[in-house]
Amino acid sequence: MMFLNAIDPAVLDWSRAQFALTAGYHWLFVPLTLGLSVVMAIMETIYYRTGDEFWKTTAKFWQKLFGINFAIGVATGLILEFQFGTNWSNYSWFVGDIFGAPLAIEGILAFFMESTFIAVMFFGWNKVSRGFHLASTWLTGMGATLSAWWILVANSWMQHPIGMDFNPDTVRNEMMDFFAVAFQPFAVHKFFHTVSSAWLLGAVFVVGVSCWYLLRNRNVKMATQSIKVAAITGLISTAITAFTGDQSGIDIARHQPMKLAAAEGLIDGSKQAPFSIVPGVEVPGVLSILATHDLDGYVPGINCILYNGYTDPNGNQVEPATAKMEKGKMALAAFKEYRRTRDSQPEKAQAALAKFQENKAYFGYGYIQKPEDLIPPIALTYWPFRIMVFSAGVLGLVLLLLWWFERKGQLLRHRWLLHAGMWSVLLAYLASQSGWIVAEVGRQPWAIQDLLPVNAAVSKLSVTSVQTTFFLFLIIFTALLIAEIRIMTNAIRKHVQE
Amino acid sequence: MITYEFLQQYWWCLVSLLGALVVFLMFVQGANSQIFTLGKNEEERRLIINSTGRKWEFTFTTLVTFGGAFFASFPLFYSTSFSGAYWVWMLILFSFVLQAVSYEFQSKLGNVLGTNTYRWFLVINGILGPVLIGTAVGTFFHGANFIVNKDVMGDSLATAISQWSTPWHGLEAVANPWNVVLGLVVFFLCRVLGSLYMLNNIDDAILQPRLRRQVLTDTVPFLVLFLAFVGHLLFMEGWSVDPITGVVSMEAHKYLANLLALPAVSVLFLVGVLLVLFGIVRTLLSPTFLRGIWFSGIGTVLTVWALLMLVGYNNTPYYPSLTDPQSSLTLANSCSSEFTLMAMSIVSLIIPFVLAYIFYAWRSIDLQGITRKELEESEHKY
């Protein structure tokens, strides 16, 4: 049919831009939802246990800010779900059999929990018992966290597809093992890393707002007590984030060596690979330790992955991408032959099928036009990684100092620290966005690692359509973000609780 | 015996039910479309917004879950319709995005765009949401302009499996007036449901008689259009798929035949329609009757559920292609694998539990209707 022609490359760029834009905006609001839900639930628990009205008022204040932020997180999330269909239609069919399930489960298990109990939390103070109210506050946060679980399962599967098999008759990957998809270690690490980083962001947000009050000598008791709860929450979160980040590093080295090579700007591989702090400043051997937990661990560079091949930590010989691309083309050709002959010439079809099965692991490489296309944007993975790690270190330090001086009752004496606490909020957002940039940009050009590149995943749309929706989203989300920040700062400024 | 075919039917039944729940829960949109016409002053508008404001998240969540469940069970629809009818779905999404923030933002200091802008967002969503969703569902009966060719995945420069054949990307659906009629049916139904819901939820002597009059005003166009659509449905030609060869062809009186072949669905449909009418008529006749939303709401769920099952069962392609009938989507050619449907079916067993806690939580905060006094005293309000 005549309109079955190729897709304009500009559509791919704009669809990617739109996904990046909407995902980036969504991730501005979600970590605060996740983080504040823990802090406010802890505070309400203290109220429940002590009966002290101070804690009720304090919890309610943070819940109010939670509410302002929550709605916009929900609004930006809607687009992300449907965008898989609207802009990534091949993707939706090619892996929908696996990818759709976590999204559906997220709706059934998590979203209803969240939206039911948030109503009780906000409207139920004088209508339900204290115990039921406390349970509702925790369940609201649990709903949000459960939803993070399922969407991160879906994302982890895009980084490390597992538990499926390609079916040439239906032309898609089909799920073979639900538990492998839902509970693979990659997902477990990613979940705890992401969620604990969100708790950290929420804690830093509480700390930042509280420091602002202290600098103005307002709401002093509320601010000091909030810092106490948030600093401890934040420190625990920092530890979990660091530990799971280390685990994620190993996962990436094992399953996404190109992402690691790009994040380190590593052109050639080596043992005792050095870690680059900034270009030109290197610490010998540290990258090998981070990637393999072994000083002598071999870390492949971009050239090994593309052209030369290498030996992985288990001693297996890994072929270069050029060889994989060749096999990918063979898989595509065999697939085509099978589809052409399966109804009319069963013998030929069987032969084609056998040839396909032999090469199908490299099917996705068949869509890659040249090896260099396999390199993700290096600067956009190298720098965000450093920003993320550096920021997280600074945040941990600030939280530690705040916790220490609060304990000694000297918080108000160290105004520089209060300033640092306030500005930490920006750093937390920077770290959080950077983390996702590393994860998502580092996976390029794959939509699903080794399985489906973005150019074979995209919908066939006109460039102007996608451009139009891109700018509509840009305008709407930016306007809403400005409104949200102003509403939030107003609510913070107006709050009086002595 | 749980066969692949059974699982397909089971998931179509579930997705249809979720779709039906979305239509019912759009009473929120129906009510919001009347913020400025029903609410004569600030206090009344706030009553309306606060009344729907405690329910909008259920509508939104059900819509999202409907999307997720449809994706998981019939991914080819997800990829074909959402990418093809791009503009219809995008407009629906935009209107729901605006709605989601508007409640929280409209009454807050520093909201940049001003209270009335956010309220207009609610009105826009209140109109566009039901009309567009209704029109989109109309294409389930009247077809859409697409082709599906999975062989393209064999090309190194792969193009899209599903392609739309008009540059209008979904907006061409309005060219068939019956799609628009269904959009308007849904719109007026949501307005009726919205008024019935507010009657039950807002305890206010001034608004109540006004709401009763509004039920009548919206019921007239709803009934006329609904009956016209049902008449059209019973006589129209429809698409039919041969279960053995998979060949799609036209069949006279297809949906009438489906109604006769599926007696349980017919009964569901009739009971649903009667319940909708009972809720409306009783509300109009008895000035003390407040429970119309329960009857009409449950009736709406049953009616829409039946209609959607009608469109997918009995060898009917639920998403027919006008461009290439053989590309039409059927339950069998668009569904997930047997393994995935089975795994999802096990997960679906948890749904009654979810419904139970929703019901319990709703009851605990909703036993009394909202009053002006409560709004004045409440700390958390929109």
PDB file of N, CA and C in Angstrom, chain A residues 419-487:
ATOM      1  N   HIS A 419      21.366  28.477  55.592  1.00  0.00           N
ATOM      2  CA  HIS A 419      21.387  28.852  54.169  1.00  0.00           C
ATOM      3  C   HIS A 419      21.669  27.635  53.306  1.00  0.00           C
ATOM      4  N   ALA A 420      22.658  26.859  53.731  1.00  0.00           N
ATOM      5  CA  ALA A 420      23.005  25.654  52.971  1.00  0.00           C
ATOM      6  C   ALA A 420      21.813  24.711  52.901  1.00  0.00           C
ATOM      7  N   GLY A 421      21.108  24.575  54.043  1.00  0.00           N
ATOM      8  CA  GLY A 421      19.940  23.697  54.080  1.00  0.00           C
ATOM      9  C   GLY A 421      18.879  24.161  53.099  1.00  0.00           C
ATOM     10  N   MET A 422      18.691  25.484  53.020  1.00  0.00           N
ATOM     11  CA  MET A 422      17.668  26.028  52.130  1.00  0.00           C
ATOM     12  C   MET A 422      18.014  25.751  50.665  1.00  0.00           C
ATOM     13  N   TRP A 423      19.266  26.030  50.311  1.00  0.00           N
ATOM     14  CA  TRP A 423      19.665  25.851  48.905  1.00  0.00           C
ATOM     15  C   TRP A 423      19.802  24.388  48.510  1.00  0.00           C
ATOM     16  N   SER A 424      19.888  23.517  49.513  1.00  0.00           N
ATOM     17  CA  SER A 424      19.977  22.085  49.218  1.00  0.00           C
ATOM     18  C   SER A 424      18.791  21.600  48.395  1.00  0.00           C
ATOM     19  N   VAL A 425      17.654  22.283  48.547  1.00  0.00           N
ATOM     20  CA  VAL A 425      16.453  21.841  47.828  1.00  0.00           C
ATOM     21  C   VAL A 425      16.735  21.812  46.324  1.00  0.00           C
ATOM     22  N   LEU A 426      17.364  22.873  45.826  1.00  0.00           N
ATOM     23  CA  LEU A 426      17.674  22.926  44.399  1.00  0.00           C
ATOM     24  C   LEU A 426      18.615  21.791  43.998  1.00  0.00           C
ATOM     25  N   LEU A 427      19.597  21.550  44.887  1.00  0.00           N
ATOM     26  CA  LEU A 427      20.572  20.496  44.615  1.00  0.00           C
ATOM     27  C   LEU A 427      19.883  19.126  44.540  1.00  0.00           C
ATOM     28  N   ALA A 428      18.899  18.937  45.427  1.00  0.00           N
ATOM     29  CA  ALA A 428      18.194  17.654  45.439  1.00  0.00           C
ATOM     30  C   ALA A 428      17.450  17.433  44.125  1.00  0.00           C
ATOM     31  N   TYR A 429      16.801  18.500  43.629  1.00  0.00           N
ATOM     32  CA  TYR A 429      16.092  18.371  42.352  1.00  0.00           C
ATOM     33  C   TYR A 429      17.068  18.119  41.211  1.00  0.00           C
ATOM     34  N   LEU A 430      18.211  18.807  41.280  1.00  0.00           N
ATOM     35  CA  LEU A 430      19.227  18.637  40.245  1.00  0.00           C
ATOM     36  C   LEU A 430      19.714  17.189  40.212  1.00  0.00           C
ATOM     37  N   ALA A 431      19.987  16.638  41.396  1.00  0.00           N
ATOM     38  CA  ALA A 431      20.477  15.261  41.488  1.00  0.00           C
ATOM     39  C   ALA A 431      19.434  14.291  40.949  1.00  0.00           C
ATOM     40  N   SER A 432      18.171  14.557  41.325  1.00  0.00           N
ATOM     41  CA  SER A 432      17.097  13.653  40.971  1.00  0.00           C
ATOM     42  C   SER A 432      16.869  13.622  39.448  1.00  0.00           C
ATOM     43  N   GLN A 433      16.842  14.797  38.832  1.00  0.00           N
ATOM     44  CA  GLN A 433      16.694  14.858  37.371  1.00  0.00           C
ATOM     45  C   GLN A 433      17.902  14.226  36.680  1.00  0.00           C
ATOM     46  N   SER A 434      19.092  14.517  37.214  1.00  0.00           N
ATOM     47  CA  SER A 434      20.308  13.983  36.598  1.00  0.00           C
ATOM     48  C   SER A 434      20.293  12.460  36.584  1.00  0.00           C
ATOM     49  N   GLY A 435      19.817  11.881  37.677  1.00  0.00           N
ATOM     50  CA  GLY A 435      19.759  10.422  37.758  1.00  0.00           C
ATOM     51  C   GLY A 435      18.956   9.832  36.623  1.00  0.00           C
ATOM     52  N   TRP A 436      17.798  10.438  36.366  1.00  0.00           N
ATOM     53  CA  TRP A 436      16.969   9.912  35.279  1.00  0.00           C
ATOM     54  C   TRP A 436      17.578  10.157  33.913  1.00  0.00           C
ATOM     55  N   ILE A 437      18.288  11.277  33.790  1.00  0.00           N
ATOM     56  CA  ILE A 437      18.934  11.543  32.503  1.00  0.00           C
ATOM     57  C   ILE A 437      19.981  10.466  32.213  1.00  0.00           C
ATOM     58  N   VAL A 438      20.782  10.116  33.239  1.00  0.00           N
ATOM     59  CA  VAL A 438      21.767   9.050  33.043  1.00  0.00           C
ATOM     60  C   VAL A 438      21.064   7.762  32.621  1.00  0.00           C
ATOM     61  N   ALA A 439      19.997   7.419  33.341  1.00  0.00           N
ATOM     62  CA  ALA A 439      19.315   6.149  33.086  1.00  0.00           C
ATOM     63  C   ALA A 439      18.716   6.101  31.688  1.00  0.00           C
ATOM     64  N   GLU A 440      18.084   7.192  31.274  1.00  0.00           N
ATOM     65  CA  GLU A 440      17.331   7.160  30.017  1.00  0.00           C
ATOM     66  C   GLU A 440      18.178   7.530  28.808  1.00  0.00           C
ATOM     67  N   VAL A 441      18.993   8.565  28.932  1.00  0.00           N
ATOM     68  CA  VAL A 441      19.841   8.942  27.801  1.00  0.00           C
ATOM     69  C   VAL A 441      20.900   7.865  27.578  1.00  0.00           C
ATOM     70  N   GLY A 442      21.383   7.298  28.683  1.00  0.00           N
ATOM     71  CA  GLY A 442      22.415   6.271  28.581  1.00  0.00           C
ATOM     72  C   GLY A 442      21.953   5.025  27.843  1.00  0.00           C
ATOM     73  N   ARG A 443      20.635   4.818  27.782  1.00  0.00           N
ATOM     74  CA  ARG A 443      20.113   3.629  27.110  1.00  0.00           C
ATOM     75  C   ARG A 443      19.998   3.824  25.598  1.00  0.00           C
ATOM     76  N   GLN A 444      20.056   5.074  25.145  1.00  0.00           N
ATOM     77  CA  GLN A 444      19.901   5.348  23.716  1.00  0.00           C
ATOM     78  C   GLN A 444      20.973   4.615  22.918  1.00  0.00           C
ATOM     79  N   PRO A 445      20.711   4.227  21.688  1.00  0.00           N
ATOM     80  CA  PRO A 445      19.495   4.444  20.911  1.00  0.00           C
ATOM     81  C   PRO A 445      18.397   3.425  21.168  1.00  0.00           C
ATOM     82  N   TRP A 446      18.546   2.629  22.228  1.00  0.00           N
ATOM     83  CA  TRP A 446      17.558   1.577  22.464  1.00  0.00           C
ATOM     84  C   TRP A 446      16.342   2.122  23.208  1.00  0.00           C
ATOM     85  N   ALA A 447      15.160   1.737  22.742  1.00  0.00           N
ATOM     86  CA  ALA A 447      13.966   1.929  23.559  1.00  0.00           C
ATOM     87  C   ALA A 447      13.972   0.800  24.589  1.00  0.00           C
ATOM     88  N   ILE A 448      14.274  -0.407  24.097  1.00  0.00           N
ATOM     89  CA  ILE A 448      14.473  -1.557  24.967  1.00  0.00           C
ATOM     90  C   ILE A 448      15.848  -2.116  24.643  1.00  0.00           C
ATOM     91  N   GLN A 449      16.678  -2.180  25.656  1.00  0.00           N
ATOM     92  CA  GLN A 449      18.077  -2.539  25.464  1.00  0.00           C
ATOM     93  C   GLN A 449      18.242  -3.779  24.588  1.00  0.00           C
ATOM     94  N   ASP A 450      18.996  -3.635  23.497  1.00  0.00           N
ATOM     95  CA  ASP A 450      19.343  -4.732  22.574  1.00  0.00           C
ATOM     96  C   ASP A 450      18.150  -5.327  21.824  1.00  0.00           C
ATOM     97  N   LEU A 451      16.951  -4.826  22.094  1.00  0.00           N
ATOM     98  CA  LEU A 451      15.767  -5.481  21.542  1.00  0.00           C
ATOM     99  C   LEU A 451      15.080  -4.615  20.499  1.00  0.00           C
ATOM    100  N   LEU A 452      14.957  -3.338  20.794  1.00  0.00           N
ATOM    101  CA  LEU A 452      14.209  -2.451  19.905  1.00  0.00           C
ATOM    102  C   LEU A 452      14.764  -1.030  20.026  1.00  0.00           C
ATOM    103  N   PRO A 453      15.391  -0.539  18.945  1.00  0.00           N
ATOM    104  CA  PRO A 453      15.870   0.845  18.987  1.00  0.00           C
ATOM    105  C   PRO A 453      14.724   1.828  18.772  1.00  0.00           C
ATOM    106  N   VAL A 454      14.913   3.051  19.194  1.00  0.00           N
ATOM    107  CA  VAL A 454      13.816   4.031  19.123  1.00  0.00           C
ATOM    108  C   VAL A 454      13.325   4.248  17.700  1.00  0.00           C
ATOM    109  N   ASN A 455      14.230   4.145  16.707  1.00  0.00           N
ATOM    110  CA  ASN A 455      13.781   4.414  15.339  1.00  0.00           C
ATOM    111  C   ASN A 455      12.815   3.361  14.828  1.00  0.00           C
ATOM    112  N   ALA A 456      12.801   2.166  15.432  1.00  0.00           N
ATOM    113  CA  ALA A 456      11.841   1.147  15.023  1.00  0.00           C
ATOM    114  C   ALA A 456      10.651   1.108  15.972  1.00  0.00           C
ATOM    115  N   ALA A 457      10.630   1.991  16.950  1.00  0.00           N
ATOM    116  CA  ALA A 457       9.590   1.947  17.981  1.00  0.00           C
ATOM    117  C   ALA A 457       8.535   3.027  17.801  1.00  0.00           C
ATOM    118  N   VAL A 458       8.860   4.031  16.977  1.00  0.00           N
ATOM    119  CA  VAL A 458       8.078   5.263  16.956  1.00  0.00           C
ATOM    120  C   VAL A 458       6.820   5.138  16.088  1.00  0.00           C
ATOM    121  N   SER A 459       5.812   5.961  16.370  1.00  0.00           N
ATOM    122  CA  SER A 459       4.579   5.991  15.566  1.00  0.00           C
ATOM    123  C   SER A 459       4.809   6.757  14.280  1.00  0.00           C
ATOM    124  N   LYS A 460       4.019   6.440  13.282  1.00  0.00           N
ATOM    125  CA  LYS A 460       4.093   7.219  12.052  1.00  0.00           C
ATOM    126  C   LYS A 460       3.099   8.382  12.154  1.00  0.00           C
ATOM    127  N   LEU A 461       3.660   9.546  12.400  1.00  0.00           N
ATOM    128  CA  LEU A 461       2.833  10.748  12.550  1.00  0.00           C
ATOM    129  C   LEU A 461       3.460  11.839  11.690  1.00  0.00           C
ATOM    130  N   SER A 462       2.745  12.938  11.517  1.00  0.00           N
ATOM    131  CA  SER A 462       3.372  14.035  10.791  1.00  0.00           C
ATOM    132  C   SER A 462       4.212  14.847  11.774  1.00  0.00           C
ATOM    133  N   VAL A 463       5.278  15.437  11.257  1.00  0.00           N
ATOM    134  CA  VAL A 463       6.164  16.217  12.129  1.00  0.00           C
ATOM    135  C   VAL A 463       5.387  17.342  12.797  1.00  0.00           C
ATOM    136  N   THR A 464       4.522  18.006  12.037  1.00  0.00           N
ATOM    137  CA  THR A 464       3.808  19.148  12.626  1.00  0.00           C
ATOM    138  C   THR A 464       2.896  18.701  13.775  1.00  0.00           C
ATOM    139  N   SER A 465       2.302  17.527  13.651  1.00  0.00           N
ATOM    140  CA  SER A 465       1.443  17.054  14.755  1.00  0.00           C
ATOM    141  C   SER A 465       2.249  16.940  16.038  1.00  0.00           C
ATOM    142  N   VAL A 466       3.398  16.269  15.949  1.00  0.00           N
ATOM    143  CA  VAL A 466       4.174  16.038  17.171  1.00  0.00           C
ATOM    144  C   VAL A 466       4.770  17.359  17.673  1.00  0.00           C
ATOM    145  N   GLN A 467       5.197  18.201  16.736  1.00  0.00           N
ATOM    146  CA  GLN A 467       5.697  19.516  17.155  1.00  0.00           C
ATOM    147  C   GLN A 467       4.619  20.278  17.920  1.00  0.00           C
ATOM    148  N   THR A 468       3.419  20.255  17.386  1.00  0.00           N
ATOM    149  CA  THR A 468       2.326  20.993  18.023  1.00  0.00           C
ATOM    150  C   THR A 468       2.071  20.483  19.430  1.00  0.00           C
ATOM    151  N   THR A 469       1.975  19.154  19.581  1.00  0.00           N
ATOM    152  CA  THR A 469       1.711  18.647  20.929  1.00  0.00           C
ATOM    153  C   THR A 469       2.908  18.916  21.841  1.00  0.00           C
ATOM    154  N   PHE A 470       4.125  18.856  21.279  1.00  0.00           N
ATOM    155  CA  PHE A 470       5.304  19.159  22.099  1.00  0.00           C
ATOM    156  C   PHE A 470       5.185  20.555  22.692  1.00  0.00           C
ATOM    157  N   PHE A 471       4.892  21.524  21.842  1.00  0.00           N
ATOM    158  CA  PHE A 471       4.840  22.900  22.356  1.00  0.00           C
ATOM    159  C   PHE A 471       3.631  23.114  23.256  1.00  0.00           C
ATOM    160  N   LEU A 472       2.532  22.437  22.965  1.00  0.00           N
ATOM    161  CA  LEU A 472       1.387  22.534  23.880  1.00  0.00           C
ATOM    162  C   LEU A 472       1.771  22.038  25.274  1.00  0.00           C
ATOM    163  N   PHE A 473       2.447  20.883  25.302  1.00  0.00           N
ATOM    164  CA  PHE A 473       2.880  20.364  26.600  1.00  0.00           C
ATOM    165  C   PHE A 473       3.854  21.318  27.275  1.00  0.00           C
ATOM    166  N   LEU A 474       4.784  21.839  26.467  1.00  0.00           N
ATOM    167  CA  LEU A 474       5.789  22.735  27.026  1.00  0.00           C
ATOM    168  C   LEU A 474       5.114  23.941  27.686  1.00  0.00           C
ATOM    169  N   ILE A 475       4.165  24.529  26.954  1.00  0.00           N
ATOM    170  CA  ILE A 475       3.497  25.727  27.478  1.00  0.00           C
ATOM    171  C   ILE A 475       2.653  25.385  28.707  1.00  0.00           C
ATOM    172  N   ILE A 476       1.836  24.346  28.589  1.00  0.00           N
ATOM    173  CA  ILE A 476       0.945  24.005  29.705  1.00  0.00           C
ATOM    174  C   ILE A 476       1.748  23.623  30.947  1.00  0.00           C
ATOM    175  N   PHE A 477       2.711  22.723  30.772  1.00  0.00           N
ATOM    176  CA  PHE A 477       3.460  22.244  31.938  1.00  0.00           C
ATOM    177  C   PHE A 477       4.284  23.363  32.571  1.00  0.00           C
ATOM    178  N   THR A 478       4.859  24.235  31.726  1.00  0.00           N
ATOM    179  CA  THR A 478       5.649  25.319  32.296  1.00  0.00           C
ATOM    180  C   THR A 478       4.756  26.280  33.069  1.00  0.00           C
ATOM    181  N   ALA A 479       3.600  26.616  32.482  1.00  0.00           N
ATOM    182  CA  ALA A 479       2.668  27.505  33.183  1.00  0.00           C
ATOM    183  C   ALA A 479       2.244  26.880  34.512  1.00  0.00           C
ATOM    184  N   LEU A 480       1.946  25.592  34.471  1.00  0.00           N
ATOM    185  CA  LEU A 480       1.497  24.931  35.695  1.00  0.00           C
ATOM    186  C   LEU A 480       2.615  24.844  36.726  1.00  0.00           C
ATOM    187  N   LEU A 481       3.841  24.646  36.237  1.00  0.00           N
ATOM    188  CA  LEU A 481       4.969  24.597  37.174  1.00  0.00           C
ATOM    189  C   LEU A 481       5.137  25.945  37.871  1.00  0.00           C
ATOM    190  N   ILE A 482       5.077  27.030  37.092  1.00  0.00           N
ATOM    191  CA  ILE A 482       5.210  28.359  37.692  1.00  0.00           C
ATOM    192  C   ILE A 482       4.095  28.574  38.709  1.00  0.00           C
ATOM    193  N   ALA A 483       2.873  28.205  38.313  1.00  0.00           N
ATOM    194  CA  ALA A 483       1.743  28.367  39.234  1.00  0.00           C
ATOM    195  C   ALA A 483       1.986  27.550  40.503  1.00  0.00           C
ATOM    196  N   GLU A 484       2.461  26.317  40.327  1.00  0.00           N
ATOM    197  CA  GLU A 484       2.670  25.446  41.484  1.00  0.00           C
ATOM    198  C   GLU A 484       3.693  26.050  42.446  1.00  0.00           C
ATOM    199  N   ILE A 485       4.794  26.549  41.864  1.00  0.00           N
ATOM    200  CA  ILE A 485       5.844  27.116  42.725  1.00  0.00           C
ATOM    201  C   ILE A 485       5.309  28.338  43.467  1.00  0.00           C
ATOM    202  N   ARG A 486       4.545  29.161  42.772  1.00  0.00           N
ATOM    203  CA  ARG A 486       4.019  30.358  43.444  1.00  0.00           C
ATOM    204  C   ARG A 486       3.001  30.006  44.519  1.00  0.00           C
ATOM    205  N   ILE A 487       2.141  29.038  44.224  1.00  0.00           N
ATOM    206  CA  ILE A 487       1.154  28.624  45.231  1.00  0.00           C
ATOM    207  C   ILE A 487       1.876  28.050  46.450  1.00  0.00           C
TER     208      ILE A 487
END
